[in-house]
Structures are given as structure tokens and as C-alpha cells.
XYZ file of C-alpha atoms in Angstrom:
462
model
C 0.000 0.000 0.000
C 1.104 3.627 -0.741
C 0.067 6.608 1.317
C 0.924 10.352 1.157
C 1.024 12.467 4.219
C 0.221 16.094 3.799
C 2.162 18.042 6.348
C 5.384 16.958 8.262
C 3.924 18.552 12.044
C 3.631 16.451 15.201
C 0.392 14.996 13.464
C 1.651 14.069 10.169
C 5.143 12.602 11.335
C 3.601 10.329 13.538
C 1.000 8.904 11.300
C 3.748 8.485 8.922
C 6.262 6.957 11.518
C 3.538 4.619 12.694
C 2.620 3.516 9.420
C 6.165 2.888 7.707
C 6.624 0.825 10.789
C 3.885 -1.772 9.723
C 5.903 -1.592 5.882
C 3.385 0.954 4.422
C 4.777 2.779 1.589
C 5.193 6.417 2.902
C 5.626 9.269 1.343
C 5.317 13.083 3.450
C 4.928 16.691 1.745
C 5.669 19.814 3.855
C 6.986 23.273 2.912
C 9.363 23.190 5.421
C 12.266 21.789 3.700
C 14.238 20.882 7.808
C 11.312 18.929 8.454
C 11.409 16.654 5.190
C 15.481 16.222 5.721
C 14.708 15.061 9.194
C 11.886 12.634 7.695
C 14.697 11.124 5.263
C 17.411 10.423 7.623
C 15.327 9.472 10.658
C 12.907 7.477 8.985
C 12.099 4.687 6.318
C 10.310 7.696 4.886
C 10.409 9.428 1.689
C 10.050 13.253 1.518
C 9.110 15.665 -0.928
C 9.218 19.693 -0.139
C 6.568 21.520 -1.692
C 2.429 22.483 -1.731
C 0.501 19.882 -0.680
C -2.052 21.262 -3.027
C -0.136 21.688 -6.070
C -0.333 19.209 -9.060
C 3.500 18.765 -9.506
C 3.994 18.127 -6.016
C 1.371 15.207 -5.808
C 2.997 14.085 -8.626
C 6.153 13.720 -7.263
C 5.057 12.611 -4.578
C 3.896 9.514 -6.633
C -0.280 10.348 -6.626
C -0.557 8.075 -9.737
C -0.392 5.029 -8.139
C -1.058 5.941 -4.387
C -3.936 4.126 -2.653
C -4.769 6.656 0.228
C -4.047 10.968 0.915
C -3.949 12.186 4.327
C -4.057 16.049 4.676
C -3.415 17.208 7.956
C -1.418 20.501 7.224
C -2.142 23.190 9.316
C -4.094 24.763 6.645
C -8.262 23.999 6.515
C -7.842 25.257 2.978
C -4.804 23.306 1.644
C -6.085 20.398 3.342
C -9.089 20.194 0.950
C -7.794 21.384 -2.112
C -4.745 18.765 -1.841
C -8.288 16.262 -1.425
C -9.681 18.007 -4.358
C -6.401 17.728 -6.495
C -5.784 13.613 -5.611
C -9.623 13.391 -6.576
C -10.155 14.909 -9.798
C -6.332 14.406 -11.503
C -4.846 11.585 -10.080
C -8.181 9.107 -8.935
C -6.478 8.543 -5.401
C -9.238 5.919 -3.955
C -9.373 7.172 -0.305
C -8.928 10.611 1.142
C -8.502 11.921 5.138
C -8.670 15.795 5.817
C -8.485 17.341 9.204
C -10.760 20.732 9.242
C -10.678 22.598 12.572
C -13.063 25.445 11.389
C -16.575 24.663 12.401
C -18.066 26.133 9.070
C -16.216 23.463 7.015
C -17.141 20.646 8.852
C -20.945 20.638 8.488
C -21.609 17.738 5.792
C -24.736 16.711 4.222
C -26.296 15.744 0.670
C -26.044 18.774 -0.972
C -23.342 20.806 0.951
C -19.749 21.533 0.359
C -18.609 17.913 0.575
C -21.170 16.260 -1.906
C -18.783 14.141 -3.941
C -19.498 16.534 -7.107
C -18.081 19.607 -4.982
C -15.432 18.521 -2.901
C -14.428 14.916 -2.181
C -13.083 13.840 1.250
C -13.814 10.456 2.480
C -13.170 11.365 6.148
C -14.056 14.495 7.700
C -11.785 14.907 11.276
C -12.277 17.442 13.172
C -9.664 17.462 16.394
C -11.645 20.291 18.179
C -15.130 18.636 18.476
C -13.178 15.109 19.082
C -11.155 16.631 21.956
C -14.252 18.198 23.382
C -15.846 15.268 23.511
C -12.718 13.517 25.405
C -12.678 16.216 28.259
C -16.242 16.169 28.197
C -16.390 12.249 29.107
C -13.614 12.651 31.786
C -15.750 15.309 33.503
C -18.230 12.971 33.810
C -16.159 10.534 35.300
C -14.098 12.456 38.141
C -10.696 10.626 39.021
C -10.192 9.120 35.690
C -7.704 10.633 33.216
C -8.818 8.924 30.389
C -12.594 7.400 29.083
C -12.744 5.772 25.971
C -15.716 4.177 24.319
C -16.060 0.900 22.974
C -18.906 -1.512 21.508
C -21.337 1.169 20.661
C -20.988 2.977 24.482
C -21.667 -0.696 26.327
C -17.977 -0.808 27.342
C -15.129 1.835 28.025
C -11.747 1.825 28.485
C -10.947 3.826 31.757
C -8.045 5.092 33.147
C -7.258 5.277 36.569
C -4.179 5.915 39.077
C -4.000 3.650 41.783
C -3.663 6.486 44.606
C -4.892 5.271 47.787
C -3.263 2.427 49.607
C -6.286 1.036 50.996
C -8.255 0.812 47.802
C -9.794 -2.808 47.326
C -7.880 -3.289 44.177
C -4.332 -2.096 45.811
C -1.976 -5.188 46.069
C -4.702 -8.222 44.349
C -3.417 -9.740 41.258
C -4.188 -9.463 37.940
C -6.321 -12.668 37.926
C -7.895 -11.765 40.574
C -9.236 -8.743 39.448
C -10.538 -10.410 36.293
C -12.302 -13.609 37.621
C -13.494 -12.480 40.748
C -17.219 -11.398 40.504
C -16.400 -8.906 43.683
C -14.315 -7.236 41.432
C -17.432 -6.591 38.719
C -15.705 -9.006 36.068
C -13.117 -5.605 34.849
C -10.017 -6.348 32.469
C -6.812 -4.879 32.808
C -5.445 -4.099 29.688
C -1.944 -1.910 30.791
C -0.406 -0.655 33.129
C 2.264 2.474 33.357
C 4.411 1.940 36.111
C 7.623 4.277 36.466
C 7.010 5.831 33.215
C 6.942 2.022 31.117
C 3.766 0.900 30.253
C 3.273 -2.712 29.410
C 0.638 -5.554 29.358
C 0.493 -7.348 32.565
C 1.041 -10.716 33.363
C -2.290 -12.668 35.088
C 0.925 -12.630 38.509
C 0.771 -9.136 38.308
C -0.335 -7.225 41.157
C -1.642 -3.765 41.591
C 1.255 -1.112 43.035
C 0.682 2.275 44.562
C 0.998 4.725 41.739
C 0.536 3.046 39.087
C -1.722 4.078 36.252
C -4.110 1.646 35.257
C -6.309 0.833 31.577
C -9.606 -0.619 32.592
C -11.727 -2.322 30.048
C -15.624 -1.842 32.225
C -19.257 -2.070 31.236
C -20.491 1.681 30.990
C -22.838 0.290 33.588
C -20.165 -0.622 35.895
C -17.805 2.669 35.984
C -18.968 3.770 39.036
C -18.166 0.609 40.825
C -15.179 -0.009 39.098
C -13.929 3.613 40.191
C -14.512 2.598 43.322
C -12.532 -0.591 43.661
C -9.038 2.273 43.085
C -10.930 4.513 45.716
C -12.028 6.929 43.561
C -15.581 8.168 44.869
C -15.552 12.070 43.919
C -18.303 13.677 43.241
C -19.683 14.445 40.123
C -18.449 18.224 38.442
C -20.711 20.965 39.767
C -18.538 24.331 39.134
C -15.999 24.367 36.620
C -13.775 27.326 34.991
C -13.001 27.132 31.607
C -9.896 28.932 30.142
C -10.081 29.373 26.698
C -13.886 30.284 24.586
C -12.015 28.857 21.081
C -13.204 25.737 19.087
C -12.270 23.355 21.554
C -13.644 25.527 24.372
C -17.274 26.537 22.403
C -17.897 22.826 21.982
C -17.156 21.995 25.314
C -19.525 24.168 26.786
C -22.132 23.247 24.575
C -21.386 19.127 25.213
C -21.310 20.218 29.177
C -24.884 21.513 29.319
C -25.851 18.149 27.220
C -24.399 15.596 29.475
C -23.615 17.649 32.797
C -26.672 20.311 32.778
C -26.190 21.418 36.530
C -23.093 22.417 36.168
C -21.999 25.764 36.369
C -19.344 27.300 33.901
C -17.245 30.038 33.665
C -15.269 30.820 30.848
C -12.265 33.103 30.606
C -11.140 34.233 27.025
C -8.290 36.868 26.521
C -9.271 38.047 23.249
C -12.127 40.616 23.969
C -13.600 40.446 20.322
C -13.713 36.010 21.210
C -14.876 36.781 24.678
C -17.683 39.194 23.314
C -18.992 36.519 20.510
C -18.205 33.664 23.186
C -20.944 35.814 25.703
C -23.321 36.623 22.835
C -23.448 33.000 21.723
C -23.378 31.032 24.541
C -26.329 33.211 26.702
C -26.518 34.313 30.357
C -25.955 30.989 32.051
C -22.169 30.901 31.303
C -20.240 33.693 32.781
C -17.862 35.176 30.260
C -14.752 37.191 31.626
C -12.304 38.852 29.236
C -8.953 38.399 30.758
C -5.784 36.742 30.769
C -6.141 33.144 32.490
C -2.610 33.663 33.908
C -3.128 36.341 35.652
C -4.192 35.500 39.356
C -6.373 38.421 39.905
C -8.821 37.212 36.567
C -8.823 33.739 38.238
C -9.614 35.151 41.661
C -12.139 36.592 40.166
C -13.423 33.523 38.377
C -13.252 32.084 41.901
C -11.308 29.518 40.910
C -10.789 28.546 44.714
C -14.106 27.294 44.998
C -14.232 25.487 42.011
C -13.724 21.536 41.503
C -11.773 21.972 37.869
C -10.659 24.250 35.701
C -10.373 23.222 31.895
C -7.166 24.779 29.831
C -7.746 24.680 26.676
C -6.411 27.834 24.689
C -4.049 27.463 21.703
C -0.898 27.712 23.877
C 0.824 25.014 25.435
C 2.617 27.000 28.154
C -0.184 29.158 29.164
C -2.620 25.794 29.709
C -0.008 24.557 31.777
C 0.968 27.245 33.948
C -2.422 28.237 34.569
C -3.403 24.805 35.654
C -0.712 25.071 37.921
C -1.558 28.268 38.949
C -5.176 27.017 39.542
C -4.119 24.042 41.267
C -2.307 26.499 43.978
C -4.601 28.703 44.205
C -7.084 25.633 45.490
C -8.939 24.360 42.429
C -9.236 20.494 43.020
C -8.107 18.664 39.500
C -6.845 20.372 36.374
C -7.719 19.006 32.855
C -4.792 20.485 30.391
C -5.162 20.663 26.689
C -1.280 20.179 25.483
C -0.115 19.215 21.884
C 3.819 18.718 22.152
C 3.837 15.150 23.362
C 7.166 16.179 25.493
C 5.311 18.103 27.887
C 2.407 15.377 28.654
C 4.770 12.707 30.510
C 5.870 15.588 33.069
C 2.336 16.900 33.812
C 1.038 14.392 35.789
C 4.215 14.550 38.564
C 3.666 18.219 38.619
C 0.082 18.314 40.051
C -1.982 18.361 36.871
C -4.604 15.777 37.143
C -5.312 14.902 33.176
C -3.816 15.792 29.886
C -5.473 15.924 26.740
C -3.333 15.559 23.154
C -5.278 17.029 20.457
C -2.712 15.139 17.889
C -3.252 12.000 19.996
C -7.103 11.981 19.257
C -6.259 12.840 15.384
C -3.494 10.351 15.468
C -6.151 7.715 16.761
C -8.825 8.657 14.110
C -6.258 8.519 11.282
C -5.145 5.406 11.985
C -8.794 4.013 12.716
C -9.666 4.423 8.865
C -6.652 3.269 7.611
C -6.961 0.077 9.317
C -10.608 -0.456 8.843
C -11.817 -3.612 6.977
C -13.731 -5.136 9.845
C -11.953 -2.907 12.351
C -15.209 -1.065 13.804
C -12.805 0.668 16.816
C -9.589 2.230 17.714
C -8.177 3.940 19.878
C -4.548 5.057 20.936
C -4.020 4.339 24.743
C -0.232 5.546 24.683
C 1.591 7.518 21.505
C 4.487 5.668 22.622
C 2.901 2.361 23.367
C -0.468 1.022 21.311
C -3.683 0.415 20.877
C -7.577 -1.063 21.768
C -8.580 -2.288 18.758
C -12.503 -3.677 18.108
C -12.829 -5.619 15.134
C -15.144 -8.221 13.564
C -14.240 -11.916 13.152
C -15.602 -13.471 10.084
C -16.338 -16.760 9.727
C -13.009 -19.469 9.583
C -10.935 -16.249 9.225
C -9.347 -16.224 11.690
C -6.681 -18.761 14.252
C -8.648 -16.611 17.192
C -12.050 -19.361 16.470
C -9.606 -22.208 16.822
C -9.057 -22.209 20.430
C -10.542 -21.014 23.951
C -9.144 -17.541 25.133
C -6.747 -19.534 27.700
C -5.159 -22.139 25.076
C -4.523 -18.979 22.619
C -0.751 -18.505 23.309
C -1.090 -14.662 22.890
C 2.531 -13.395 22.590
C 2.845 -10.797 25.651
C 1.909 -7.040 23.455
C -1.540 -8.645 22.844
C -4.218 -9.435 24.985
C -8.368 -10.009 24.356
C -10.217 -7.790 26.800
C -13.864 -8.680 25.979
C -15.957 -10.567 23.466
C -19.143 -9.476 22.259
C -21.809 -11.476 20.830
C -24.965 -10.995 19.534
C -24.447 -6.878 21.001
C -23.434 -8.159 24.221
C -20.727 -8.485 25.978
C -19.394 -11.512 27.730
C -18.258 -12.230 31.184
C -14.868 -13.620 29.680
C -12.994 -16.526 31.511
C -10.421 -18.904 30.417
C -12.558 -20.990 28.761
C -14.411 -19.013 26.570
C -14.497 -19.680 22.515
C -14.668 -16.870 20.172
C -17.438 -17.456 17.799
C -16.985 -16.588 14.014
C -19.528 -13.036 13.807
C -18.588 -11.930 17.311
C -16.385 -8.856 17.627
C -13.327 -9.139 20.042
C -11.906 -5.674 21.489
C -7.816 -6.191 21.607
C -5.318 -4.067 23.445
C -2.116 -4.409 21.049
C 1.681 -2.934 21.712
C 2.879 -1.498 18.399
C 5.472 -3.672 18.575
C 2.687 -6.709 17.774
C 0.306 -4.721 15.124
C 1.139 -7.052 12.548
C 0.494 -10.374 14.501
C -2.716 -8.980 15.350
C -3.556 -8.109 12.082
C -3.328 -12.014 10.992
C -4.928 -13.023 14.242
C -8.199 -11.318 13.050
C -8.172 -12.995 10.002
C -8.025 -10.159 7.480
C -9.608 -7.875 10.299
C -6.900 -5.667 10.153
C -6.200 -5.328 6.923
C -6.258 -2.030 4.831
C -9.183 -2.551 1.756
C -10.096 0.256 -0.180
């Protein structure tokens, strides 16, 4: 398979890293000829410096024979027209775009996208996804990641192991799994001392370590519970930051959390104006400068059980989190998009981090792989994945034996089997029916064992 990556950002290199590292054909297009060079030498990768959007450049890129474009420049525009371009002169089959404004993204029968006008296959928008993300983990207090599997009937929850007396601290793996005390959960990973791995079933629960649950939606209460997590749910929260990403937060707040009380500080007082206009007199909207104590004092940020940092600057989410955090505000949620800062966050006080390119990352690489994948998501950039896919019938070497005579290699491990739109209380002895769809958790290291375990599942038709 051949695939060209528009734009050589955080984004765009590690789609293409990811993918050359499975043995797709890669080649990246950026304008920034430093970027490219680095691509070359670092990377089975090959480069081209240029417009995305221009003819010649897709051409030397080799858009006669690729199979798949994704444009994730930082350019809405360029993004589309290098869509338009692969369309109309060179037939590319498939095409991925990330838009961020919300007046592109609107799609319907007779709108911009209508094949006719403008073709893009896949529409992602990292704003509304990322939105959605924070959204879910205010719903959830003491998790710092919720991600939905199987149609919303399971999630994949992350939790820190905080509090020595939890039920969970010390048990074993096994334990945790069998036991019907333990409301039937699945470990999928742990990150302990910065290494994240799958565990073993010997492995036991340590203070501080950060945990991937696999639940029933049903269950997440209980299953916050068994790691001592009982906060309440958000009441007050203080938003920093009324742009994309902050509008559709406050608009998916008052649909899943509609007691809750908002404040949102924007710095920009023509944003701040629209973002009071807009939003109506149940959000207060302060025009300020989120770093500066005095606007958060004013916010009341004391009182509050969050605040929410999501402006476009790294530094100024994370030192106003901090700044939050001392002045008394129980958790911070931090919007951050250079993957260097996220690992130090977490020691420093700052209860959840959110990667934008994570989320587009995740989405990228869900319709690449799709076939009969019908989920994915990234748990760790530098670690892998929860894959849900459908197993078709004599397919695949997963219908041959029960889950406990598979002989997984240790970066793979089944966390739940649904059947029939439910999902089943797995034990050792469970068999994997052809039809049923199996959620994975897969290092990167074993994407291309698990791609022959599903039988074709994983494999990239267009």
C-alpha cells in the first residue's frame, strides 16, 4: 500500500512513523524543507518539499499510483484542495482531511462535501473530538482517560491507583478479572515508572501506578470505586479558553452535565464578546488573561472543583493549571499538543492531559486500518492500541481455540468478546465465535500479529 502524508507537524510525522513501521509505503509533503530532511534520515520515509495542493507536487510525490491521501497541514484550505487535487487528476481511492473550522465541517447531501463539490472520504475534526474527550472525563471524576467501545456498552478507563487502601491495591491481575467482587473488569496496561506494558495474570496492583480498565459503561462507578475513587460528580468548573475546543465543550457540558456551572475566561475581547453573545446568560464570560491571578480570583477559581485549559498555547494551559491548582482548584484538565510536555504533567500536580494530535493520530489510523476494524483507539503515543474488530467466519486462528489455550505473545491481549451486542463475562474458557467482535489491546510492537490473528480484520481494503 502507498500513502501520502500532507504536512510533516507532530500529526503528520507520527501517522507516517507509525505507518512505515507496519511496511506501508510512505511518502510526506511539507513546505518546510528541515522537516522533510529530518523525515529522510530518521525514517524509512520518503520526503518531498513543496504544496501539498499543487499538481506537480502530488505528482512527485507519486499520486498516480497511491492508494490513500492524508491532509493534515495546518491549513483547513490546503487540506481540501490537496483532497480536491488527488480526486479529480490523479483518482487517489481514499482521502482523510483534518478541518478545525466549524463552518467546514458541516456535511450533508447537498453541501460543500457532496462528492461533485469537494471529495473527502473522512471528515476529522480534532476540536469537536477533543471536546468530547474532556467532556467524558468530567463525567467521570478521578479518571484521566474514558474511551468508548462496543457502541458505548464498554469503556476503556483510566485510573491511578492512589490510595493504599483501595480494594484493588496489592490483588493480582487474575484476581481482578475472575473475581465477581471485582465486577468481572479487564486490565489491559499498566504504566508503572514511566513504562507501560501488558500485565502478566501474577501481576499485582502497586501504589501509583496508572491503570487501563476495560468496564461495562454500567459498571464505571463501581469499578472507580474498587481504586478509591468516589468524587463527586463536576458541579462548578472554569473554563480557560472560549475557542473551538472551548465553544464545543460548553455546549457538550450543558448536554451531558446540565447542573453544572461554567465560567469561561477568554483573553481576546472580540472572542470573549462573541463567546458571551453565543453562549447566553448561564455561562459567565470574563475577558482576561487566564494567567493572571487576579482574573482567576475573580473567576473564583478557589471554589471550584476543575478548571479546563484549553487555549491554543501550550505553556499558558499549563501554567495556569498550575496556577489554579495552587490557588485551590481540586483537579486540572490540560489541553497540550507537544507530546514532550504530557509525561511531566502528571508529577507536577496536573490531574489529566489531553493531546489534540493523539485523538487525530487515533482517528487517522482508525480508517486506515478499517476492513472489519469497527474501533480504535490510541491508549499511549508511545505504546499502542484497543482495537474492536469483527471476526468473520473461519478467518481467523482466534475461532480455533478457547481464550486460555490462545498462546497470545505478551503485546496482545483479548479484553472482551461481544456477541450478539453483548458483551461476555470472559474466563479462560471461553471460545470466540466466528460473527462476534473481540476488542484487543495491542503494543505497536505486535500490530502485525494482530492483524493475521483477526483474520483479514486488520487489513487495509479500499
Amino acid at each position: 500500500m502507498k500513502i501520502i502524508v500532507c504536512g510533516a507537524g507532530q500529526v503528520g510525522m507520527t501517522i507516517a512513523r507509525q505507518l512505515a513501521s507496519e511496511g506501508v509505503a510512505i511518502t510526506i509533503i511539507d513546505t518546510d524543507a528541515e522537516l522533510i530532511r529530518r523525515a529522510d534520515e530518521s525514517h524509512d520515509i520518503r520526503g518531498v518539499v513543496g504544496h501539498a495542493s499543487y499538481p506537480d507536487t502530488l505528482r512527485e510525490a507519486g499520486a498516480m499510483d497511491a492508494d490513500m491521501l492524508i491532509a493534515v497541514t495546518r491549513s483547513d484550505e490546503v487540506n481540501m484542495v490537496a483532497c480536491q487535487v488527488a480526486y479529480s487528476l490523479f483518482k487517489v481511492k481514499r482521502r482523510i482531511a483534518r478541518l478545525r473550522h466549524v463552518g467546514y465541517t458541516a456535511r450533508d447531501a447537498n453541501g460543500l462535501f457532496a462528492a461533485e463539490h469537494l471529495p473527502i472520504d473522512v471528515i476529522i475534526s480534532p476540536e469537536a473530538e477533543v471536546a468530547e474527550g474532556i467532556t467524558r472525563r468530567l463525567r467521570t471524576p478521578g479518571a484521566f482517560t474514558i474511551l468508548p467501545l462496543a457502541r458505548g456498552q464498554l469503556e476503556v478507563i483510566g485510573i491511578g491507583a492512589t490510595d493504599p487502601d483501595c480494594p484493588a491495591m496489592g490483588e493480582r491481575v487474575c484476581d481482578l478479572e475472575s473475581n465477581g467482587k471485582f465486577e468481572h473488569i479487564t486490565v489491559l496496561a499498566i504504566t508503572r515508572k514511566g513504562i507501560t506494558f501488558i500485565p502478566t495474570q501474577q501481576d499485582r496492583v502497586e501504589l501509583a501506578d496508572e491503570l487501563y480498565i476495560l468496564a461495562r459503561s454500567e459498571r464505571r462507578k463501581a469499578t472507580m470505586a474498587l481504586f478509591g475513587h468516589r468524587e463527586r460528580p463536576i458541579a462548578e468548573l472554569v473554563i480557560a479558553g472560549a475557542g473551538n475546543v472551548g465553544m464545543h465543550l460548553v455546549r457538550n457540558i450543558r448536554a451531558l452535565l446540565p447542573k453544572a456551572r461554567m465560567t469561561v475566561i477568554e483573553r481576546d475581547r472580540d472572542r470573549a464578546r462573541y463567546a458571551a453573545e453565543t453562549l447566553g446568560s448561564d455561562v459567565v464570560v470574563l475577558h482576561g488573561d487566564a494567567l493572571d491571578r487576579s482574573v482567576l480570583e475573580e473567576a473564583r477559581v478557589e471554589q471550584k472543583e476543575t478548571l479546563v485549559a484549553v487555549t491554543n498555547d501550550d505553556e499558558s494551559n499549563i501554567f495556569c493549571s498550575l496556577l489554579a491548582r495552587k490557588l485551590g482548584c481540586r483537579q486540572a484538565v490540560t489541553l497540550v499538543n507537544k507530546s514532550t510536555y504530557a509525561t511531566l504533567l502528571p508529577g507536577m500536580g496536573i490531574n489529566a492531559v489531553v493531546s489534540p494530535s493523539a485523538v487525530t493520530v487515533s482517528t487517522v489510523l482508525r480508517h486506515v486500518r478499517r476492513g472489519a476494524i469497527v474501533g480504535l483507539q490510541t491508549l499511549r503515543e508511545d505504546f499502542g492500541e484497543v482495537i474492536e474488530a469483527t471476526i468473520g467466519a473461519g478467518s481467523s486462528p482466534l475461532l480455533t481455540r478457547t481464550i486460555g489455550a490462545l498462546g497470545l505473545p505478551e503485546g496482545i491481549k483479548v479484553g472482551a468478546v461481544i456477541r450478539q451486542d453483548h458483551p461476555l463475562d470472559l474466563t479462560a474458557e471461553t471460545q470466540i465465535n466466528a460473527g462476534d467482535r473481540v476488542v484487543l489491546v495491542v503494543a505497536y510492537s505486535e500490530i502485525d500479529v494482530a492483524e493475521k490473528l483477526l483474520g483479514g480484520a486488520g487489513g487495509r481494503s479500499f
